[in-house]
mmCIF file with all atom_site columns, N, CA and C in Angstrom:
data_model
loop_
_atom_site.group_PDB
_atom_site.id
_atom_site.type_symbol
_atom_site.label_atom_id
_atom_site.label_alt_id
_atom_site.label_comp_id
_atom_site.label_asym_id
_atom_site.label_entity_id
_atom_site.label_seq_id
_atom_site.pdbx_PDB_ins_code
_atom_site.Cartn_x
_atom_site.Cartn_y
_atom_site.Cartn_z
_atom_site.occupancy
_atom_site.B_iso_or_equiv
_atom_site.pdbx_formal_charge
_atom_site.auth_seq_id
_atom_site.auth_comp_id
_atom_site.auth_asym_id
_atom_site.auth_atom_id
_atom_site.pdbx_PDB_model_num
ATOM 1   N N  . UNK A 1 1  ? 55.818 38.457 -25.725 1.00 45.00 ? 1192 UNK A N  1
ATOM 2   C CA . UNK A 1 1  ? 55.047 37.279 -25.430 1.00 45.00 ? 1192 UNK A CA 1
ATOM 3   C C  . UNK A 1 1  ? 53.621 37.510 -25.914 1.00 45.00 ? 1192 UNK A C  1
ATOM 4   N N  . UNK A 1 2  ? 53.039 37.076 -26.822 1.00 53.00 ? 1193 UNK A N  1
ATOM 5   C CA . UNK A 1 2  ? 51.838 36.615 -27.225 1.00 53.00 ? 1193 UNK A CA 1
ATOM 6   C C  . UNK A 1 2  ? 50.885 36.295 -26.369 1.00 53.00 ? 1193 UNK A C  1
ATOM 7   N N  . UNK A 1 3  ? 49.493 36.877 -26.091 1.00 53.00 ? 1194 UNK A N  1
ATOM 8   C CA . UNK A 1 3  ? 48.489 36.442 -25.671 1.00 53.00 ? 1194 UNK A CA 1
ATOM 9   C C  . UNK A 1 3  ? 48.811 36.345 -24.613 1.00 53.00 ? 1194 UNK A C  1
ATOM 10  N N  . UNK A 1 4  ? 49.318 37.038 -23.859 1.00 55.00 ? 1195 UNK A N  1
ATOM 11  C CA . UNK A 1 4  ? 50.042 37.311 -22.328 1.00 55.00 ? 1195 UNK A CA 1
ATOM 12  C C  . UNK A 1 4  ? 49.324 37.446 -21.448 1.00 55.00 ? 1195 UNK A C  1
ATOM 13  N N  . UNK A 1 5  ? 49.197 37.145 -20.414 1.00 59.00 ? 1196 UNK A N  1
ATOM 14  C CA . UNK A 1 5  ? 47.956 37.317 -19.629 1.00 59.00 ? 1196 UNK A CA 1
ATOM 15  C C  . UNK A 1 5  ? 48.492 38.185 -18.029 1.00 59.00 ? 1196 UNK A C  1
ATOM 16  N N  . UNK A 1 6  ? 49.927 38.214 -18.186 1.00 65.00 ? 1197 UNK A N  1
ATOM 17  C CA . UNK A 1 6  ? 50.711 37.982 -16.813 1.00 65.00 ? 1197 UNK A CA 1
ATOM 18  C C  . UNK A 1 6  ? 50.198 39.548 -16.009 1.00 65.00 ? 1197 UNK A C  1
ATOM 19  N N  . UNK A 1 7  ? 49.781 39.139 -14.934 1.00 72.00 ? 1198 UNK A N  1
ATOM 20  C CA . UNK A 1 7  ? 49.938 40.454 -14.463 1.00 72.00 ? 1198 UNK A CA 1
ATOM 21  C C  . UNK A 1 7  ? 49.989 40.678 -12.931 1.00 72.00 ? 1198 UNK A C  1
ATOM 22  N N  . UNK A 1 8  ? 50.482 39.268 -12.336 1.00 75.00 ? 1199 UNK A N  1
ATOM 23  C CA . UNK A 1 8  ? 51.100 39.691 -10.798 1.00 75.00 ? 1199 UNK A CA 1
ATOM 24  C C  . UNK A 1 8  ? 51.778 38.534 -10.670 1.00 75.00 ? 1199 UNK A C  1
ATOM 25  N N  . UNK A 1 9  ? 53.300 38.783 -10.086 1.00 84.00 ? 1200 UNK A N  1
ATOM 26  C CA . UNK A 1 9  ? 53.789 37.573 -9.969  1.00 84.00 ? 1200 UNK A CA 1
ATOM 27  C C  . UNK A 1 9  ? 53.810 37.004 -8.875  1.00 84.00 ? 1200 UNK A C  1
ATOM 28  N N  . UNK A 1 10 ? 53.581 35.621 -9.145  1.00 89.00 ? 1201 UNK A N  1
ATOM 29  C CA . UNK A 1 10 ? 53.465 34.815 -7.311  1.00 89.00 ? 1201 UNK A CA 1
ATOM 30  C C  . UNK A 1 10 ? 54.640 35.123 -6.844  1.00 89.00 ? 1201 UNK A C  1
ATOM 31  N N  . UNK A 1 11 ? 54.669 35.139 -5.210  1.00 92.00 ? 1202 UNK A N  1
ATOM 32  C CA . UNK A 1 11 ? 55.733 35.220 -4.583  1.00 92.00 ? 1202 UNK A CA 1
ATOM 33  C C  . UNK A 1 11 ? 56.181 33.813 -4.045  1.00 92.00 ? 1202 UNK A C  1
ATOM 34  N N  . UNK A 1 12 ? 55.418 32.577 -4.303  1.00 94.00 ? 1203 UNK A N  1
ATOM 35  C CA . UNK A 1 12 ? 56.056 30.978 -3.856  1.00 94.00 ? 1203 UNK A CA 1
ATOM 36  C C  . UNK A 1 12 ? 55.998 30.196 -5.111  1.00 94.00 ? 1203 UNK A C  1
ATOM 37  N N  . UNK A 1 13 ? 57.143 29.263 -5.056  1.00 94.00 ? 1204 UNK A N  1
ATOM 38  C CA . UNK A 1 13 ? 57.210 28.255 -6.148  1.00 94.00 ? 1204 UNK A CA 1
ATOM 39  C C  . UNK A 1 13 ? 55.593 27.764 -6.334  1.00 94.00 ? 1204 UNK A C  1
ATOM 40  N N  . UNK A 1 14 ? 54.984 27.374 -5.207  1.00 94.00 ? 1205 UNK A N  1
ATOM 41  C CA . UNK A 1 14 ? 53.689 26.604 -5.211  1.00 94.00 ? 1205 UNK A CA 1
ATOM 42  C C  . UNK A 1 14 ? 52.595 27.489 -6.217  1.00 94.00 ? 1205 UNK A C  1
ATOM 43  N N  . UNK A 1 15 ? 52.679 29.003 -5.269  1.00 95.00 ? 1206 UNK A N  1
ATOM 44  C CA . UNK A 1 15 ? 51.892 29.718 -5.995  1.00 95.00 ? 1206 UNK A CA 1
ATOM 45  C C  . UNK A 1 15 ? 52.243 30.017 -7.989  1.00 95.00 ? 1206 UNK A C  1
ATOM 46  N N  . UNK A 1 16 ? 53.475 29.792 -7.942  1.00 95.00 ? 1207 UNK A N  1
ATOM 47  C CA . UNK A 1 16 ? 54.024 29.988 -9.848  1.00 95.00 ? 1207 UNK A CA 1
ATOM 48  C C  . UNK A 1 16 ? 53.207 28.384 -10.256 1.00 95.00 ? 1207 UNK A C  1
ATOM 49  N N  . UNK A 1 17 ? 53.008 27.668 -9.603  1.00 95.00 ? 1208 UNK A N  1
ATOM 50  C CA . UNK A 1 17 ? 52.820 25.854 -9.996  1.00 95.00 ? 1208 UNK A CA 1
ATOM 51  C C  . UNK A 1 17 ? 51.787 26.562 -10.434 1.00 95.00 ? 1208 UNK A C  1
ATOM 52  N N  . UNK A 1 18 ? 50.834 27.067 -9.175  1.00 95.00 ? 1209 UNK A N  1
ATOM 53  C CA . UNK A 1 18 ? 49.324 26.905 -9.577  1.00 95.00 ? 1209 UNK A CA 1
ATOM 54  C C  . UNK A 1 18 ? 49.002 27.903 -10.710 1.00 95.00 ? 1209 UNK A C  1
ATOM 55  N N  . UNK A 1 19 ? 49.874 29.126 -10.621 1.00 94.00 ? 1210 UNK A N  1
ATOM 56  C CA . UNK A 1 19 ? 49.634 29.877 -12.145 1.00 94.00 ? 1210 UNK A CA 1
ATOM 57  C C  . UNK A 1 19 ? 50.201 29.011 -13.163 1.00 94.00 ? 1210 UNK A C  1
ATOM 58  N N  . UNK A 1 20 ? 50.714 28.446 -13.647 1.00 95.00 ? 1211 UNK A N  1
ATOM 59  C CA . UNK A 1 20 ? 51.385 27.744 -14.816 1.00 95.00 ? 1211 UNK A CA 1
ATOM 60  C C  . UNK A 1 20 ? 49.649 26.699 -14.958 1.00 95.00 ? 1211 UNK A C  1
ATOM 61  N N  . UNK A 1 21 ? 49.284 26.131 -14.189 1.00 96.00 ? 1212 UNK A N  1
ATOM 62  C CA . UNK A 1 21 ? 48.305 25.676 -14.687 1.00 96.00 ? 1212 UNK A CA 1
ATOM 63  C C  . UNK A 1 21 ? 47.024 26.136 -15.131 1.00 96.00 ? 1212 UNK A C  1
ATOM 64  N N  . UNK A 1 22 ? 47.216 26.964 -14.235 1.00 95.00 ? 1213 UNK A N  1
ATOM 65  C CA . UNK A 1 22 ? 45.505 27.861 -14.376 1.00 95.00 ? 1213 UNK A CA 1
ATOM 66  C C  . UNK A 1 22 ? 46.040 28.754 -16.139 1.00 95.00 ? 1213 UNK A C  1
ATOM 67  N N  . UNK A 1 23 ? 47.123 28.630 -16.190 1.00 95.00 ? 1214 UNK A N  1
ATOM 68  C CA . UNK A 1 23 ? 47.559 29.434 -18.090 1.00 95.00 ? 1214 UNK A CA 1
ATOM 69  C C  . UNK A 1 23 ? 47.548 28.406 -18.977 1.00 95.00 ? 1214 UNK A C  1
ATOM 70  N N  . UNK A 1 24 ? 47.797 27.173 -18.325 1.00 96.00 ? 1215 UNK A N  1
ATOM 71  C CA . UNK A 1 24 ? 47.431 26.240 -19.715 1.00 96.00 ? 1215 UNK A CA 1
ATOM 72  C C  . UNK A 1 24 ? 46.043 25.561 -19.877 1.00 96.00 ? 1215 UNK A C  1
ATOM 73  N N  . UNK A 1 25 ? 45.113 25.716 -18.649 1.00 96.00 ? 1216 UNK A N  1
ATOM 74  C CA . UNK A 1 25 ? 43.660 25.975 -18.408 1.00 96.00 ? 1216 UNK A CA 1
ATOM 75  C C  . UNK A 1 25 ? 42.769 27.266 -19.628 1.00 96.00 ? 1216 UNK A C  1
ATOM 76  N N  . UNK A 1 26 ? 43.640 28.011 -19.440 1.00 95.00 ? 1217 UNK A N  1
ATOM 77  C CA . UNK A 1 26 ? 43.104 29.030 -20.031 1.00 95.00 ? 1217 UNK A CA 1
ATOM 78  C C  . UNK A 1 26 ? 44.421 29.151 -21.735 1.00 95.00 ? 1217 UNK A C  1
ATOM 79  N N  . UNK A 1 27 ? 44.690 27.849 -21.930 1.00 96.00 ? 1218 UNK A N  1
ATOM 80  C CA . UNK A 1 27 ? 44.972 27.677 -23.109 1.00 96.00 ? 1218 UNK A CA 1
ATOM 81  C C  . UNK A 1 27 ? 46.487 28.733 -23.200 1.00 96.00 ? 1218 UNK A C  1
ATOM 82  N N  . UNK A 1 28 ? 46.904 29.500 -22.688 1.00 94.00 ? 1219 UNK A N  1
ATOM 83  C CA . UNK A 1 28 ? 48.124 30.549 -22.521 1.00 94.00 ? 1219 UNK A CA 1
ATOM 84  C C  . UNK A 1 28 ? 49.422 29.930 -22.324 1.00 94.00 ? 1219 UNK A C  1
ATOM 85  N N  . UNK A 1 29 ? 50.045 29.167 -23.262 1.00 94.00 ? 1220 UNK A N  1
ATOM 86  C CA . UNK A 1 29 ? 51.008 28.374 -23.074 1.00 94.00 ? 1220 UNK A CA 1
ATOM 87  C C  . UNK A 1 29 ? 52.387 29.075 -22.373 1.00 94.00 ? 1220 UNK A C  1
ATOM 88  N N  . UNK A 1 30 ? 52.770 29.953 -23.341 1.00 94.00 ? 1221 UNK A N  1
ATOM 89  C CA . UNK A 1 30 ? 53.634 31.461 -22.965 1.00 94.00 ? 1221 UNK A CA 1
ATOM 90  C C  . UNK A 1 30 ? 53.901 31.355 -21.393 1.00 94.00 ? 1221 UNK A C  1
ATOM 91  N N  . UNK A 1 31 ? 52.673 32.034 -21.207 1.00 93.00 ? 1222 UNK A N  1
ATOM 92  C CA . UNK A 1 31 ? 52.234 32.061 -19.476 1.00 93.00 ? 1222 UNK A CA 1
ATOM 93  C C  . UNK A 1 31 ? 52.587 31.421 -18.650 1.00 93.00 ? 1222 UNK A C  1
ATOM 94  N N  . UNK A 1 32 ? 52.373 29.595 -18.770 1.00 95.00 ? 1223 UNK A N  1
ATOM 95  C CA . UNK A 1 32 ? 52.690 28.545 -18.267 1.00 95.00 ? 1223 UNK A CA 1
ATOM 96  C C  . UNK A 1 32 ? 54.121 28.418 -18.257 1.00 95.00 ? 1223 UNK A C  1
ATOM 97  N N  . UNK A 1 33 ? 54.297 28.644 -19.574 1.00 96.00 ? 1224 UNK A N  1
ATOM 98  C CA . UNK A 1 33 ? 56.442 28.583 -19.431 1.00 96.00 ? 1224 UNK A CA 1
ATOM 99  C C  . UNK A 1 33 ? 56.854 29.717 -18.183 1.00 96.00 ? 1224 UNK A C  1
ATOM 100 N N  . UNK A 1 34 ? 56.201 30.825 -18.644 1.00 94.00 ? 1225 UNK A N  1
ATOM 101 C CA . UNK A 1 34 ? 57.161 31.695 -18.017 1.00 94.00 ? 1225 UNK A CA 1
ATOM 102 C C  . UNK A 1 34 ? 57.276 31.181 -15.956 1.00 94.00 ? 1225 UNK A C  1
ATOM 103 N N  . UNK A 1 35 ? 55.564 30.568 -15.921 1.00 95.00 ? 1226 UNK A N  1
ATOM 104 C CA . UNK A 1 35 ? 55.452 30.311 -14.471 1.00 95.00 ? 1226 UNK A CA 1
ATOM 105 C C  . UNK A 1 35 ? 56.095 29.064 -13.942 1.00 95.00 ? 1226 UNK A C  1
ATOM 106 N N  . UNK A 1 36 ? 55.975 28.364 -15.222 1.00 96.00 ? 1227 UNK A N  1
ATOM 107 C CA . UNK A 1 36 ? 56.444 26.957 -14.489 1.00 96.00 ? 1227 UNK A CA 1
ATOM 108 C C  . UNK A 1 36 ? 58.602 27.412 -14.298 1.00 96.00 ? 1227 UNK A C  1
ATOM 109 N N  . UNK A 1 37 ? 59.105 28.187 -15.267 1.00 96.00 ? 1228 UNK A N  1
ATOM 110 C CA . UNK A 1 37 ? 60.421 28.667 -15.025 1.00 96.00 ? 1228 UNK A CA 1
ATOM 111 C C  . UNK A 1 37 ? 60.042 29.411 -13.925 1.00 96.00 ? 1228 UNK A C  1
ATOM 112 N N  . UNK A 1 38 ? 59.340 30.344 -13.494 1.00 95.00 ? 1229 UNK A N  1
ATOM 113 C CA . UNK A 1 38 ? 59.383 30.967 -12.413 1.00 95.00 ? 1229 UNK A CA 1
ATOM 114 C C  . UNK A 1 38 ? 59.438 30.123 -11.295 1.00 95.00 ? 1229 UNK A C  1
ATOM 115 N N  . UNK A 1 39 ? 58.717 29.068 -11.191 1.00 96.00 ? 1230 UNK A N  1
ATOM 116 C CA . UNK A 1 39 ? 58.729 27.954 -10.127 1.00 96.00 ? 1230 UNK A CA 1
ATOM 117 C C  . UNK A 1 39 ? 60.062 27.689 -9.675  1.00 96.00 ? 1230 UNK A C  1
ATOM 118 N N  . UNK A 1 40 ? 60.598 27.335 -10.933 1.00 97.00 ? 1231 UNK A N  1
ATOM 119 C CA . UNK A 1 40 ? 61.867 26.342 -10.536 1.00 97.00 ? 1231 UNK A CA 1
ATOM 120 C C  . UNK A 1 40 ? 62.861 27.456 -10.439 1.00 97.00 ? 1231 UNK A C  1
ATOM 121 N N  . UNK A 1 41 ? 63.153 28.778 -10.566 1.00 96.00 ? 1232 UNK A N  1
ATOM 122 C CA . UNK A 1 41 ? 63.938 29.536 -10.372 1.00 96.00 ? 1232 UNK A CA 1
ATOM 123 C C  . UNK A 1 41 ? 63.494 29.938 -8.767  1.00 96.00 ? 1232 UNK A C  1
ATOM 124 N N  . UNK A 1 42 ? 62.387 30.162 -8.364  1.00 96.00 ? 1233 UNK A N  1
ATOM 125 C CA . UNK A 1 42 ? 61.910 29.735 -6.857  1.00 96.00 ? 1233 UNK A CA 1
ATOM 126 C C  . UNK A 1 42 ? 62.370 29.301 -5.942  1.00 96.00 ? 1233 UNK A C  1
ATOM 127 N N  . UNK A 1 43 ? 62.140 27.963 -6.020  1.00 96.00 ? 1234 UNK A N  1
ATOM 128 C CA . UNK A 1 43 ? 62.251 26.758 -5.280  1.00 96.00 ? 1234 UNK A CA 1
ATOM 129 C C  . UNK A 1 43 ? 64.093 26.643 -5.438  1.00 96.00 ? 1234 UNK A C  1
ATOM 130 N N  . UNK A 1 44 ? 64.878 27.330 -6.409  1.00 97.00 ? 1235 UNK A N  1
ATOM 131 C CA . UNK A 1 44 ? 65.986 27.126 -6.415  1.00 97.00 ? 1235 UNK A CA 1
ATOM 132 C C  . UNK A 1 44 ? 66.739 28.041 -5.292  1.00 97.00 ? 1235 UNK A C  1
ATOM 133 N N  . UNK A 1 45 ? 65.844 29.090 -5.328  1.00 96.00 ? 1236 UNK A N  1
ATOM 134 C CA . UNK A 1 45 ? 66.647 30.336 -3.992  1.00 96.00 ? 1236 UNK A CA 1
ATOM 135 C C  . UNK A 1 45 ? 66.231 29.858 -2.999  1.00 96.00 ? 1236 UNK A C  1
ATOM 136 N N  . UNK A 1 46 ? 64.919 29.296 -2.981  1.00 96.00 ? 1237 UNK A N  1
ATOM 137 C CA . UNK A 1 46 ? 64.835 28.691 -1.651  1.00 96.00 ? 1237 UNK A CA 1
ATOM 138 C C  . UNK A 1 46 ? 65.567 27.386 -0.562  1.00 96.00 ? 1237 UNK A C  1
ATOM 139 N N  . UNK A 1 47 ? 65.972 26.619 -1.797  1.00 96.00 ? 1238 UNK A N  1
ATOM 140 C CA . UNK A 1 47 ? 67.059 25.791 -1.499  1.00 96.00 ? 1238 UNK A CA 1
ATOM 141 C C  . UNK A 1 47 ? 68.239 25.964 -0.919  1.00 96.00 ? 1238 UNK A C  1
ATOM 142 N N  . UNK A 1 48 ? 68.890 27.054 -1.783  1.00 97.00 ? 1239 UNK A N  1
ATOM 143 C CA . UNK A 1 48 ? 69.747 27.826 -1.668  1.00 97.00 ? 1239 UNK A CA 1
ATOM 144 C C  . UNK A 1 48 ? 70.030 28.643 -0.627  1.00 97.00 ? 1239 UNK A C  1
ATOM 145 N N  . UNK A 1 49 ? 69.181 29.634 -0.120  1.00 96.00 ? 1240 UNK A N  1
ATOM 146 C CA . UNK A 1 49 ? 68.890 29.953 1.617   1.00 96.00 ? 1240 UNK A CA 1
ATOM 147 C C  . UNK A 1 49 ? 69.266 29.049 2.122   1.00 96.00 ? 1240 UNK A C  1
ATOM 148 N N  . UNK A 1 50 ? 68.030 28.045 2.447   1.00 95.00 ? 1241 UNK A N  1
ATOM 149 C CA . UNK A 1 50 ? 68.052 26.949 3.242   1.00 95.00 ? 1241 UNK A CA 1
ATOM 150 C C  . UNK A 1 50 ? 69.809 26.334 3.391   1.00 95.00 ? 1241 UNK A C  1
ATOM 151 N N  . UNK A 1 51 ? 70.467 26.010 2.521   1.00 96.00 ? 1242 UNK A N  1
ATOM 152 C CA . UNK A 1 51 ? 71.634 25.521 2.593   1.00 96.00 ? 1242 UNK A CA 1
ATOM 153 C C  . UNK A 1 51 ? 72.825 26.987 2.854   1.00 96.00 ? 1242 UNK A C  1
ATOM 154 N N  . UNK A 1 52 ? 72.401 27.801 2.677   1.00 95.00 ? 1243 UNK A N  1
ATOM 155 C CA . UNK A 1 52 ? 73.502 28.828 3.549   1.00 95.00 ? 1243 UNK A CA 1
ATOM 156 C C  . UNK A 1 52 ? 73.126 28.752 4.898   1.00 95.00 ? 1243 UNK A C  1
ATOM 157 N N  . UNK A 1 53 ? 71.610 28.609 5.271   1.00 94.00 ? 1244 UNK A N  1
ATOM 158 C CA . UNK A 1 53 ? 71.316 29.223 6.618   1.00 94.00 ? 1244 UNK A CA 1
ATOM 159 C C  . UNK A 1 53 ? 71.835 27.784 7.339   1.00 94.00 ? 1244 UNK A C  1
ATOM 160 N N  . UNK A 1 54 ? 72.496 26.549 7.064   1.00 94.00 ? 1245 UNK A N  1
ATOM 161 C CA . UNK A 1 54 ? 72.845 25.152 7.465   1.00 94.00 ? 1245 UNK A CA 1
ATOM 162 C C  . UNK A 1 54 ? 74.173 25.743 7.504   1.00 94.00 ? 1245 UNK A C  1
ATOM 163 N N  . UNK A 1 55 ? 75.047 26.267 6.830   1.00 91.00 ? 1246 UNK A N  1
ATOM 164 C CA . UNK A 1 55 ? 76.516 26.399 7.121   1.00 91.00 ? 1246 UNK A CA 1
ATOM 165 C C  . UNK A 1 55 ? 76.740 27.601 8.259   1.00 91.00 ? 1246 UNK A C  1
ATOM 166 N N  . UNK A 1 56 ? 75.659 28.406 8.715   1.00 84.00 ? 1247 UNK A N  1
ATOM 167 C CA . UNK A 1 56 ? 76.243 29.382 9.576   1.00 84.00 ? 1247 UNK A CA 1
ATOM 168 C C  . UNK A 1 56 ? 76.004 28.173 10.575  1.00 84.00 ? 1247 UNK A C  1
#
């Protein structure tokens, strides 16, 4: 990855939102992909919990 800036990863979808922007702020497109996928890979386990912890 080019012009990479990454160097701690959020631990909440919200927190990957707000890095994905603050990288295309700072022009780091790369960055932004990798966070805004980090988001939604996120928010997907979290869903995911949530709907196991409904079937016990």
């Amino acid at each position: 990855m080019k012009n990479s800036t990454l160097k701690v990863t959020p631990e909440t979808p919200e927190e990957c939102e707000e890095a994905a922007i603050r990288a295309v702020d700072h022009n780091k497109p790369d960055d932004a992909m990798v966070y805004s996928n980090l988001a939604i890979s996120k928010a997907i386990s979290r869903l995911t919990d949530a709907v196991d912890q409904q079937k016990r």
